[in-house]
Short mmCIF file of C-alpha atoms in Angstrom, two decimals:
data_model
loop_
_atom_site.label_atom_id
_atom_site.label_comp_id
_atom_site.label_asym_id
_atom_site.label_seq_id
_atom_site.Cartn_x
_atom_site.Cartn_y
_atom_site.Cartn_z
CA UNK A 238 41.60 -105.55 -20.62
CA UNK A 239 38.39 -107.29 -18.71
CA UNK A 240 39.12 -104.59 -15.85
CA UNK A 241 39.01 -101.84 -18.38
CA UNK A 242 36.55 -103.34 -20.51
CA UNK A 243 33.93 -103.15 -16.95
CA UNK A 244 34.71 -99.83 -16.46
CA UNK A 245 33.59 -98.25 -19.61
CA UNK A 246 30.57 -100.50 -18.99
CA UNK A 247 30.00 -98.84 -15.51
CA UNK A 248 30.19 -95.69 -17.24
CA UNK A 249 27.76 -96.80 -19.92
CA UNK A 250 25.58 -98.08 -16.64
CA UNK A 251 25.60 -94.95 -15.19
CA UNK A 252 25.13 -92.78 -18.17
CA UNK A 253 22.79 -94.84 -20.29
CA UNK A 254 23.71 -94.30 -23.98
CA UNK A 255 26.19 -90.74 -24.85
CA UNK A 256 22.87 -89.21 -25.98
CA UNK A 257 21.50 -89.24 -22.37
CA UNK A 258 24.36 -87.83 -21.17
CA UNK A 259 24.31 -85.33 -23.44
CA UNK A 260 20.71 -84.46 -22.74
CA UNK A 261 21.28 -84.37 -19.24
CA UNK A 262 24.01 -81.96 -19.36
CA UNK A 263 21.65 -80.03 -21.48
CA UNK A 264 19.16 -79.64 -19.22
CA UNK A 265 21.82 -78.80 -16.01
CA UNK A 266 22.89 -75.73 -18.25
CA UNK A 267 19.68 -74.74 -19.04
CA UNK A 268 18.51 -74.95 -15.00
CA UNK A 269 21.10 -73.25 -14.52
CA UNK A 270 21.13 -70.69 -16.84
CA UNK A 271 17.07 -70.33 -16.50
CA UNK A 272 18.42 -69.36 -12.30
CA UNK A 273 20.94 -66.72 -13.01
CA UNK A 274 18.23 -65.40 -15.83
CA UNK A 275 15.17 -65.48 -12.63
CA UNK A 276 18.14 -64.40 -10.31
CA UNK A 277 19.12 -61.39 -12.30
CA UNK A 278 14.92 -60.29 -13.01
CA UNK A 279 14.52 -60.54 -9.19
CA UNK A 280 17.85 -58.08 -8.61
CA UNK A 281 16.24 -55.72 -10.97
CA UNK A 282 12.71 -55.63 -9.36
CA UNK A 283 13.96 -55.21 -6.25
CA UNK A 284 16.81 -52.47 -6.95
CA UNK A 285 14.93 -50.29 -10.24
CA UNK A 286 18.00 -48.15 -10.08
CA UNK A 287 20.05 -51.10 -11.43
CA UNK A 288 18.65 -50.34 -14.71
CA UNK A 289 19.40 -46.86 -14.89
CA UNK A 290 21.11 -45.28 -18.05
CA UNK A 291 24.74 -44.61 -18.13
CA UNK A 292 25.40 -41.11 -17.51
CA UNK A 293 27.38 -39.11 -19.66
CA UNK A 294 28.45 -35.19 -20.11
CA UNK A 295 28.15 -36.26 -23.82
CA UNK A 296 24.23 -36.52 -23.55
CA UNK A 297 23.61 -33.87 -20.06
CA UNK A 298 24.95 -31.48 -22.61
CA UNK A 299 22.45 -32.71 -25.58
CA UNK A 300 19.72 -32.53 -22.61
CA UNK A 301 20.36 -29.12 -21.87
CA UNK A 302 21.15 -27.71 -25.39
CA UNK A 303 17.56 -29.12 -25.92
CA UNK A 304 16.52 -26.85 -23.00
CA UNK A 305 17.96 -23.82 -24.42
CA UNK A 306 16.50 -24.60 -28.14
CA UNK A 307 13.25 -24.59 -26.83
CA UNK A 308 13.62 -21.57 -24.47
CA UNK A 309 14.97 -19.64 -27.65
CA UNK A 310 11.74 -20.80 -29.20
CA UNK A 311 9.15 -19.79 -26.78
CA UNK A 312 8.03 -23.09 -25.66
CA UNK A 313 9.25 -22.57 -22.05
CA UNK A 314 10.62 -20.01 -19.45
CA UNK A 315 12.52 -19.87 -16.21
CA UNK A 316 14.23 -17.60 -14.26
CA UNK A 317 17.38 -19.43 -14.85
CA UNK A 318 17.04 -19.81 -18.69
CA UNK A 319 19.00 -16.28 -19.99
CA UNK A 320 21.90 -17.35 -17.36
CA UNK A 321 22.04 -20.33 -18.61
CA UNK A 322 21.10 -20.24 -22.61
CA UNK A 323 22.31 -16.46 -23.16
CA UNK A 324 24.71 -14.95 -20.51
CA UNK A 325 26.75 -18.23 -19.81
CA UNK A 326 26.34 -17.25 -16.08
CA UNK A 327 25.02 -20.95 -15.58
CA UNK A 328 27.68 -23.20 -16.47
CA UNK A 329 27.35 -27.49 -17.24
CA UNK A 330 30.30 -28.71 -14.44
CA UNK A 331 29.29 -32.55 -14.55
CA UNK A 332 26.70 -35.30 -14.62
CA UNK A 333 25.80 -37.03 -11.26
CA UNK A 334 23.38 -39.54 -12.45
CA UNK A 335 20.34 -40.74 -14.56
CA UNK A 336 18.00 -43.07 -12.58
CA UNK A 337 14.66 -44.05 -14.06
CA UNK A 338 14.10 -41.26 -15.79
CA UNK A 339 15.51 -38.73 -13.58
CA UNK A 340 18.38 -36.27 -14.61
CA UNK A 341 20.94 -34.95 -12.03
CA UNK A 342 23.15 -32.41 -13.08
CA UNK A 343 26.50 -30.32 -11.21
CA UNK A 344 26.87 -27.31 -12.48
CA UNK A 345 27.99 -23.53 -11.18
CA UNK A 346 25.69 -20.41 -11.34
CA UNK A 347 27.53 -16.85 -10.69
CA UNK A 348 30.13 -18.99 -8.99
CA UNK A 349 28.36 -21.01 -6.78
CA UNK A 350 27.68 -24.73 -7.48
CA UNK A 351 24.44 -26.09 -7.74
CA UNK A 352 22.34 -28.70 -9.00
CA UNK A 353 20.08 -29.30 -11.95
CA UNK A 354 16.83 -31.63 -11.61
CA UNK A 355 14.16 -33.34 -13.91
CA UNK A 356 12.50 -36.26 -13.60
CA UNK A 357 12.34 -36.66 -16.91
CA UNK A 358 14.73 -35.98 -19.53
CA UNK A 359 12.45 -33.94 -22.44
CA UNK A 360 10.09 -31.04 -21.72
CA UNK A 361 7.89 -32.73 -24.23
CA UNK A 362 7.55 -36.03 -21.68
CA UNK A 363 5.33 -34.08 -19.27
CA UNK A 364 1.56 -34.30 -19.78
CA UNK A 365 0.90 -30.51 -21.30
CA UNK A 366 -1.54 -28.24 -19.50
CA UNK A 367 -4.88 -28.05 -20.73
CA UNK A 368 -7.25 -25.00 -19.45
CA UNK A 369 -10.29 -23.74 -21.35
CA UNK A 370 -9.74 -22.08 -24.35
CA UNK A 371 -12.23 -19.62 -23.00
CA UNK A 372 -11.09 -18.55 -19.53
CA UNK A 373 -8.89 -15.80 -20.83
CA UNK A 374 -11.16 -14.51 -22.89
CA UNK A 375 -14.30 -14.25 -20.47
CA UNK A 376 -12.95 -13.31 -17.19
CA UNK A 377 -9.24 -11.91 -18.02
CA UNK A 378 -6.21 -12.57 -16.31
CA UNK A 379 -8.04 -13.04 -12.89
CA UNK A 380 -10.12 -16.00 -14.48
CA UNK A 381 -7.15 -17.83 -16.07
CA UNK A 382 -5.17 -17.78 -12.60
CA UNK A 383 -8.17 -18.66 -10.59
CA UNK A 384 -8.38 -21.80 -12.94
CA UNK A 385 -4.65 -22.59 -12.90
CA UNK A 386 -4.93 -22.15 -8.80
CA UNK A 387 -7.54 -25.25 -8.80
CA UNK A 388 -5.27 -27.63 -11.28
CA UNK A 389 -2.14 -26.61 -9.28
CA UNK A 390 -4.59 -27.42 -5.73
CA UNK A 391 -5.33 -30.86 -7.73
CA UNK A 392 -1.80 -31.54 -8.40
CA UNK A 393 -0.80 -30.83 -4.97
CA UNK A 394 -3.21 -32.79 -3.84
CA UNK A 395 -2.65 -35.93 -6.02
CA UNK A 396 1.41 -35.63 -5.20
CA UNK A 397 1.57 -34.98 -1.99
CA UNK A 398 -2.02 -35.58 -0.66
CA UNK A 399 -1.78 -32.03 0.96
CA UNK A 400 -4.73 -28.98 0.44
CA UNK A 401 -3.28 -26.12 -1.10
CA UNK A 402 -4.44 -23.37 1.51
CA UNK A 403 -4.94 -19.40 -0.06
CA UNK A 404 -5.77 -18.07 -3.33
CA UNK A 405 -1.62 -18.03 -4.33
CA UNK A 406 0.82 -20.42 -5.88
CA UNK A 407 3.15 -18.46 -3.72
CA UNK A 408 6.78 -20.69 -3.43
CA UNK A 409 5.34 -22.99 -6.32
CA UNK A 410 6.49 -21.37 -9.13
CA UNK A 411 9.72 -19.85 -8.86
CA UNK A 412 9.98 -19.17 -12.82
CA UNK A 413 7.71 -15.98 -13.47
CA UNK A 414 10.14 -13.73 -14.76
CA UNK A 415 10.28 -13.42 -19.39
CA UNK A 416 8.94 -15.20 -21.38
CA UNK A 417 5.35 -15.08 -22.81
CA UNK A 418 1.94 -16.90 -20.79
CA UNK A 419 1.80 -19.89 -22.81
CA UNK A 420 5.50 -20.83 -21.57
CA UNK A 421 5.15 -19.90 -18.24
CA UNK A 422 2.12 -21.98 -17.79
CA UNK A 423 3.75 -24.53 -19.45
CA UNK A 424 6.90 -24.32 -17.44
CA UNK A 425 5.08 -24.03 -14.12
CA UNK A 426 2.84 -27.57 -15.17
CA UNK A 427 5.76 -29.54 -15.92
CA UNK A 428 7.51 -28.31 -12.66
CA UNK A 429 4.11 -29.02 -10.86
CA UNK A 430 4.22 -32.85 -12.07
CA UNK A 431 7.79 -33.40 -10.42
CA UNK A 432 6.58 -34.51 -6.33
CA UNK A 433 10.01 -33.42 -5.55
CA UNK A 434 9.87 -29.70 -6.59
CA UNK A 435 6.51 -29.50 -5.16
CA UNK A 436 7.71 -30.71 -1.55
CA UNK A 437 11.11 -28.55 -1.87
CA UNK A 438 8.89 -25.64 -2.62
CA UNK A 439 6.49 -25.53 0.39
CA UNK A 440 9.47 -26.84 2.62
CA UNK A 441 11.84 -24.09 1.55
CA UNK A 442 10.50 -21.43 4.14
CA UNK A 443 9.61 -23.56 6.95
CA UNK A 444 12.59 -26.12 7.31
CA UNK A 445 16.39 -25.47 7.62
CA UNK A 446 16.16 -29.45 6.75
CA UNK A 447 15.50 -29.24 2.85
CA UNK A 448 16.78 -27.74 0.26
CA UNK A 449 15.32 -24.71 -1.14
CA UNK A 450 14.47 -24.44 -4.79
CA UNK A 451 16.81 -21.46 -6.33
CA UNK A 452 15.63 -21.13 -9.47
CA UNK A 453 14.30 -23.22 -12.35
CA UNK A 454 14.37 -23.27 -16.51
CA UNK A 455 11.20 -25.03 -18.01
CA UNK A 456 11.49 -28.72 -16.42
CA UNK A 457 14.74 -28.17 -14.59
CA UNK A 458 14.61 -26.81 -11.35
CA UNK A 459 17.68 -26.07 -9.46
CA UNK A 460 19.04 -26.49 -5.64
CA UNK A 461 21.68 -26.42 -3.40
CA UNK A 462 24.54 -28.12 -4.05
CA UNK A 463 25.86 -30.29 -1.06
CA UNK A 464 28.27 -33.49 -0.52
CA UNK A 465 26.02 -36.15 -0.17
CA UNK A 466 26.80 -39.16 2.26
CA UNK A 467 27.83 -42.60 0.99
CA UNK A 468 26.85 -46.07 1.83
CA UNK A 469 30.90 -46.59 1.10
CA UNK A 470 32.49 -44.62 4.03
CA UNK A 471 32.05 -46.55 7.85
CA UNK A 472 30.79 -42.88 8.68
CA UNK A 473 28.02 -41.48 7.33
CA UNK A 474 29.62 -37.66 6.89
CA UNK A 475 33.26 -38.43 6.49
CA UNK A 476 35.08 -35.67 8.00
CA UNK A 477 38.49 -35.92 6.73
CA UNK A 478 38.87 -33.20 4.70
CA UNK A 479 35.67 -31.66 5.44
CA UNK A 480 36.19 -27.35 5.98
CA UNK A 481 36.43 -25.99 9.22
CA UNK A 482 36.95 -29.65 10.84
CA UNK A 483 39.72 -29.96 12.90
CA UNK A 484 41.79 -33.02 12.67
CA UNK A 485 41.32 -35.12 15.47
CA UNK A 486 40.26 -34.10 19.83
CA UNK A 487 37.13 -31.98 20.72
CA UNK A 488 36.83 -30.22 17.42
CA UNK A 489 36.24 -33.40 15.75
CA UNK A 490 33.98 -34.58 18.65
CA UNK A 491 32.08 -31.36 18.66
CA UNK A 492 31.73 -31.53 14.92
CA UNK A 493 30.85 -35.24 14.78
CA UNK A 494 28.03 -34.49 18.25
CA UNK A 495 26.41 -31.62 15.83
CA UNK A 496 25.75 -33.69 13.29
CA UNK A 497 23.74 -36.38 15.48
CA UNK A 498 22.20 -33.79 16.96
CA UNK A 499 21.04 -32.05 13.92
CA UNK A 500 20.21 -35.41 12.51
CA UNK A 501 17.48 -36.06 15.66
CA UNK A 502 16.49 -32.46 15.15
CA UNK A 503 15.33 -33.30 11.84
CA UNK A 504 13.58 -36.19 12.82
CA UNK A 505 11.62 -34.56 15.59
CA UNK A 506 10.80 -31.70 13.34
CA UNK A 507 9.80 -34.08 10.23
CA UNK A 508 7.26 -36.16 12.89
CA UNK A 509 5.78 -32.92 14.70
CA UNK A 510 6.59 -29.25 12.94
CA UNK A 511 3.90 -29.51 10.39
CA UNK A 512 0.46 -30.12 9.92
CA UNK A 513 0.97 -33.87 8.82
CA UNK A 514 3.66 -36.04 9.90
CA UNK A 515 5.94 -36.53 7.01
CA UNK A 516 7.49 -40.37 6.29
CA UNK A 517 10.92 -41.05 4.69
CA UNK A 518 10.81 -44.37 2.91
CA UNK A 519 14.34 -43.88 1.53
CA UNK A 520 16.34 -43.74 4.21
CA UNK A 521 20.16 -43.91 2.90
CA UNK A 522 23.07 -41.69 3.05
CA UNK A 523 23.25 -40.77 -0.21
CA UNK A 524 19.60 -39.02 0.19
CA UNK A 525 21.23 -36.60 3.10
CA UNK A 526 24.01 -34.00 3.19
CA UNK A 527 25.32 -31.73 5.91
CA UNK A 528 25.94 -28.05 5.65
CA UNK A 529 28.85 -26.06 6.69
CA UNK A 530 26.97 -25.60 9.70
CA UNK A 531 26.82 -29.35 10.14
CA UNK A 532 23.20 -29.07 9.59
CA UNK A 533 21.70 -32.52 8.19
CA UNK A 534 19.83 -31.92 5.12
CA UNK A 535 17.60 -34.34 3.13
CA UNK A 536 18.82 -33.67 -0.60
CA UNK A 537 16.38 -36.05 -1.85
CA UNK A 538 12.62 -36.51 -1.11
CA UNK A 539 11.42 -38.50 -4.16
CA UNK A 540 10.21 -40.86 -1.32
CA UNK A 541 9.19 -39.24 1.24
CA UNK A 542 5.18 -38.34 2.11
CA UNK A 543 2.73 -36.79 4.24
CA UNK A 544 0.81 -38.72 5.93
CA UNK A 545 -2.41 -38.37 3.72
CA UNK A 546 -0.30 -39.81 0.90
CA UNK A 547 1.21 -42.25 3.12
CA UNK A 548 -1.63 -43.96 4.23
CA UNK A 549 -3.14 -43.85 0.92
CA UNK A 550 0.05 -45.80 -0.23
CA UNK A 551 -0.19 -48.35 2.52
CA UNK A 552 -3.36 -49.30 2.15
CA UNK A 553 -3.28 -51.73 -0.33
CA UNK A 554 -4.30 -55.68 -0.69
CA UNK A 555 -2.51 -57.89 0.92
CA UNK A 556 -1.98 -61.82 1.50
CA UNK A 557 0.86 -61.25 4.12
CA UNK A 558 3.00 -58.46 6.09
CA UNK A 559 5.50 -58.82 3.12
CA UNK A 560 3.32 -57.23 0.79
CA UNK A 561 2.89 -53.81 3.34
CA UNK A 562 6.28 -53.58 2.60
CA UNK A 563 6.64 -49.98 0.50
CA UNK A 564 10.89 -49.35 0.26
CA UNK A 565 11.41 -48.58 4.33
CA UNK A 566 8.08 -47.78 5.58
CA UNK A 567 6.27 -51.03 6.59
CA UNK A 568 2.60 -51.55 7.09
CA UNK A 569 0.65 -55.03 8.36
CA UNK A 570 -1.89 -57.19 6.57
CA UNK A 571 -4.97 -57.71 8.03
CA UNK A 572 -5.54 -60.99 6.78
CA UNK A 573 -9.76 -60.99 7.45
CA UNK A 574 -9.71 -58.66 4.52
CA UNK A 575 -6.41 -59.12 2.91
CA UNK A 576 -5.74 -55.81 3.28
CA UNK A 577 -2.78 -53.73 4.38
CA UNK A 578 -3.37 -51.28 7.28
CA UNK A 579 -3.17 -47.76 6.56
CA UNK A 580 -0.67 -46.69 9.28
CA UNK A 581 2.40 -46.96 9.22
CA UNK A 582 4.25 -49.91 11.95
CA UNK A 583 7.47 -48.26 12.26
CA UNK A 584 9.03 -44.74 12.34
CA UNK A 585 11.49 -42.68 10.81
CA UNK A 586 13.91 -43.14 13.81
CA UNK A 587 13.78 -46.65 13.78
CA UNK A 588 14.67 -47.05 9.80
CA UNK A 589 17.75 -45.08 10.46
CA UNK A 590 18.80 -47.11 13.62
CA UNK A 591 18.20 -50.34 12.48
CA UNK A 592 19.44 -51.48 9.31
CA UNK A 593 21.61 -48.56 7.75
CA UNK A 594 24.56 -48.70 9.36
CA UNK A 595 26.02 -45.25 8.56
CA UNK A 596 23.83 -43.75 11.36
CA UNK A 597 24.58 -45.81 14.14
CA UNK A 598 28.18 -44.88 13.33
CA UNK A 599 27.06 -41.42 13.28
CA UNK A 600 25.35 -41.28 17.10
CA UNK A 601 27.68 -43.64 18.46
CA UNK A 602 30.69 -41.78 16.70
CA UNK A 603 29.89 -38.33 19.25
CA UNK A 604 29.96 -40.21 21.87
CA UNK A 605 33.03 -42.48 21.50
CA UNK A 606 35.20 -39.29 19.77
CA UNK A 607 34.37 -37.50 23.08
CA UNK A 608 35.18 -40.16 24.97
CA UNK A 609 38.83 -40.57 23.23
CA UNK A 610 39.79 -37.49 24.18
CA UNK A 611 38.43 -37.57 27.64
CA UNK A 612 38.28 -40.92 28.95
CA UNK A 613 38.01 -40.11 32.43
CA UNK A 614 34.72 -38.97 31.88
CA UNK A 615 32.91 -41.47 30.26
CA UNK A 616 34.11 -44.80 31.94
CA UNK A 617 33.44 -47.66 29.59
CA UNK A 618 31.47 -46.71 26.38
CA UNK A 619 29.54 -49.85 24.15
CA UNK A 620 27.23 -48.49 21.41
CA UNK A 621 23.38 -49.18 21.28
CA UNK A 622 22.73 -50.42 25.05
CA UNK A 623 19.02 -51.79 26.32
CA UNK A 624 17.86 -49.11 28.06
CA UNK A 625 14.73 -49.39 30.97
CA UNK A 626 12.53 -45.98 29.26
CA UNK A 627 10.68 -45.68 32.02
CA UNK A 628 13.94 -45.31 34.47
CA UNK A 629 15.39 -43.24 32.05
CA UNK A 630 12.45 -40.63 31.60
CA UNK A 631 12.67 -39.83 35.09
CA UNK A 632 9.49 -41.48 36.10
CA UNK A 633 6.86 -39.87 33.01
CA UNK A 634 4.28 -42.40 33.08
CA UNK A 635 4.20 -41.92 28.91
CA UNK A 636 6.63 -44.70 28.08
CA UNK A 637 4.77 -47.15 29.84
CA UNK A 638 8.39 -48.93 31.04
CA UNK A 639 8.94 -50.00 27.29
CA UNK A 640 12.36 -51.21 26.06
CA UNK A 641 14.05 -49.73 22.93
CA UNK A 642 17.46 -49.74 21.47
CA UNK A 643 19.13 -46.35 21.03
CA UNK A 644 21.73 -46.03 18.35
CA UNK A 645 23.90 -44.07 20.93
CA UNK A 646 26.90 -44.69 22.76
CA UNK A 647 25.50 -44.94 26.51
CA UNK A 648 27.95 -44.99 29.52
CA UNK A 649 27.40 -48.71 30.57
CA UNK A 650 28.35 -47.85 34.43
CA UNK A 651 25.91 -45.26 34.73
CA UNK A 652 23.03 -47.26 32.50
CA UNK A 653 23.49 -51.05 33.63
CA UNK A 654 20.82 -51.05 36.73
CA UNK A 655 18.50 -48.84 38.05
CA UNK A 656 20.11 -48.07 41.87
CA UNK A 657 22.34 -45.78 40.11
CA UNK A 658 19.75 -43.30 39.38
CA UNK A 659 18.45 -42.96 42.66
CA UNK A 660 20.97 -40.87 43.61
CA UNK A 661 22.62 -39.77 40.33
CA UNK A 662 19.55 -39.36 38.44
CA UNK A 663 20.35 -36.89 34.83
CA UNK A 664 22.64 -34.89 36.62
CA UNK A 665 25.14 -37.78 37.59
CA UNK A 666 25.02 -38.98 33.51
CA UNK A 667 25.95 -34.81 32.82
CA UNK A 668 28.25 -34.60 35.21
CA UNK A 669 30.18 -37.97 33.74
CA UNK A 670 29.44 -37.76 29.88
CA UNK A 671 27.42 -34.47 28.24
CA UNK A 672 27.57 -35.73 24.85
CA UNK A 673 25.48 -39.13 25.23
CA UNK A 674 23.56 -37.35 27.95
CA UNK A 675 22.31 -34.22 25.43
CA UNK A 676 21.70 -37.37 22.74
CA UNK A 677 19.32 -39.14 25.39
CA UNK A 678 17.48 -35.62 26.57
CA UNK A 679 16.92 -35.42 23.35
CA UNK A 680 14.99 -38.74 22.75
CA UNK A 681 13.32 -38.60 25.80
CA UNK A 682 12.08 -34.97 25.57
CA UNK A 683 11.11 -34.69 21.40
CA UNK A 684 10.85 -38.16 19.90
CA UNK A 685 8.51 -40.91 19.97
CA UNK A 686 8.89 -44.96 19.37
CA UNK A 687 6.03 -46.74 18.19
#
């Protein structure tokens, strides 16, 4: 009795009276609650798309009856709207997904499948156009475009931070066919407000690497429909399955070699093709797709700018590097005026290459595949060896003898010292292993590390 008698008095020791005990298991729930409450705020600031809206055919179908009410009514136009609100040549298939406002939609038109933007759900959500009530009536047709031209220059400006060159909205407004002025100036304003349709547009003729706009009904503009890669699959662009793949040996290789080469190709031409270099701050599989062709396309640009834009982005206040952070393209603080620096610290290339691992898969997967099926002539393979540039380049003074890692598989026989291209050099690497060898020509010759 004593021995129990000391123990409940320990525990009243310890504990104090039941009502401290109480409190203090009070206050452990409520820390702990108050965590996974901060935990949960920080998950959704950091990933918006965690709060998108669940996406149902249920409400796509509302969306786009919506569409065809107001097309019906005059309010907007398209060259897609009788297919799709009158002939039943544009058919709903299925809903993709809703992410912050944004509405992406499957469906088939004359056949072939396609897909159905917004960034926003209602035609009404769009800031409406507002032009003098006058310009029509003074100067005619002539005077109303002229004045449309310089809002559309502004807008273009404002998204993409671009100078719309000519006296033409040329690829900018696919939608001029029916419907009466006020709706196709209406149409063509809420189209202009979407950064995506505007960069798709003035892409569409100059780069196999984007998707061109086909067609468009008030806010919803259509493109290409292609299987998008997934941050689920070890490769990036699965090809089991895929049409015209063979299973397994060179087909496979080739196939696999095609795609990393197309990949760099769009890199290069996304850095040096145009008159501004354009930055992808999204870099993830799901924002790319390959063609039949195995051409790599970017399917969605929401986040990528020119450099104008970019810089304008970047250059924000600051208190450390962390806050030059914007999604994958990374600025530094310059912390003797808190500010961020205006160009960008790393490239395109390196996103993809450093911590997405889908790509290195990708590169190193042409090399390796080849390899399988022809071991002989690529000795021992690893993935993403240190390479000397400078031995590499074949002596261009350009890379300055600076190191980089190369998400590519790189014959470690021929690329562990330098003796071996004295008297090798590139055509001992072609002889031994073309497809790591076309991969590294390809680095050395079009793209540049920063």
């Amino acid at each position: 009795m004593a021995r129990r008698r000391r123990g409940r008095c320990g525990r009243c020791g310890r504990c104090g009276r039941r009502g401290r005990c109480g409190r203090g298991a009070l206050l452990a729930c409520a820390a702990w609650t108050a965590g996974w409450v901060l935990a949960a705020a920080l998950l959704l600031r950091a990933h918006p798309g965690v709060r998108s809206e669940r996406c149902t055919d249920e409400k796509s179908r509302r969306i786009l009856a919506a569409l065809c009410q107001e097309y019906q009514g005059g309010v907007l136009v398209g060259d897609l709207c009788e297919d799709l609100c009158v002939a039943g040549q544009l058919r709903y298939q299925r809903c993709l997904y809703y992410e912050r406002g944004k509405k992406v939609l499957q469906a088939t038109w004359r056949g072939r499948p396609i897909i159905l933007k917004s960034k926003e759900e209602a035609f009404s959500s769009f800031q409406p156009l507002s032009l003098p009530e006058d310009a029509a009536e003074e100067g005619g047709p002539d005077a109303l475009e002229a004045e449309l031209h310089l809002l559309v220059a502004g807008e273009v400006r404002n998204a993409l931070g671009l100078e719309l060159s000519g006296g033409s909205l040329g690829p900018l407004w696919p939608g001029r066919r029916g419907g009466g002025r006020r709706g196709q100036l209406a149409s063509l304003w809420a189209l202009l407000q979407q950064e995506e349709f505007v960069l798709f547009s003035l892409l569409q003729d100059l780069s196999r690497h984007a998707l061109p706009v086909l067609g468009s009904c008030g806010h919803f503009y259509a493109v290409e429909y292609l299987a998008a890669g997934s941050p689920r699959h070890r490769a990036l662009f699965p090809l089991e399955g895929a049409a015209g793949v063979p299973r397994g040996g060179r087909g496979q290789a080739r196939a696999v070699s095609d795609m990393a080469l197309s990949f760099l190709d769009m890199v290069s031409h996304f850095e040096d093709d145009f008159a501004h270099r354009l930055h992808l701050c999204d870099v993830k599989p799901e924002n790319f797709a390959i063609r039949s062709d195995f051409t790599v396309v970017a399917i969605d640009v929401d986040m990528a700018f020119f450099e104008p834009k970019m810089r304008e982005i970047l250059e924000q206040n600051c208190t450390g590097d962390e806050d030059c952070n914007f999604f994958d393209c990374f600025s530094k603080c310059d912390l003797r005026v808190n500010k961020c620096g205006a160009e960008r610290v790393n490239s395109n290339l390196q996103v993809s290459s450093s911590h997405h691992v889908g790509w290195g898969t990708l590169f190193s997967g042409a090399a390796t595949a080849f390899c399988a099926v022809a071991p002989r002539s690529c000795g021992l393979v690893t993935p993403s060896m240190p390479l000397r540039l400078d031995v590499l380049s074949g002596g261009r003074d350009w890379w300055r003898g600076r190191w980089s890692f190369l998400p590519v598989a790189c014959p470690y026989g021929l690329l562990a010292n330098d003796q071996q291209w004295g008297s090798n050099g590139w055509s001992g690497l072609l002889s031994q292993c073309w497809v790591p060898h076309l991969f590294l020509m390809y680095y050395f010759s079009k793209l540049k590390f920063y």
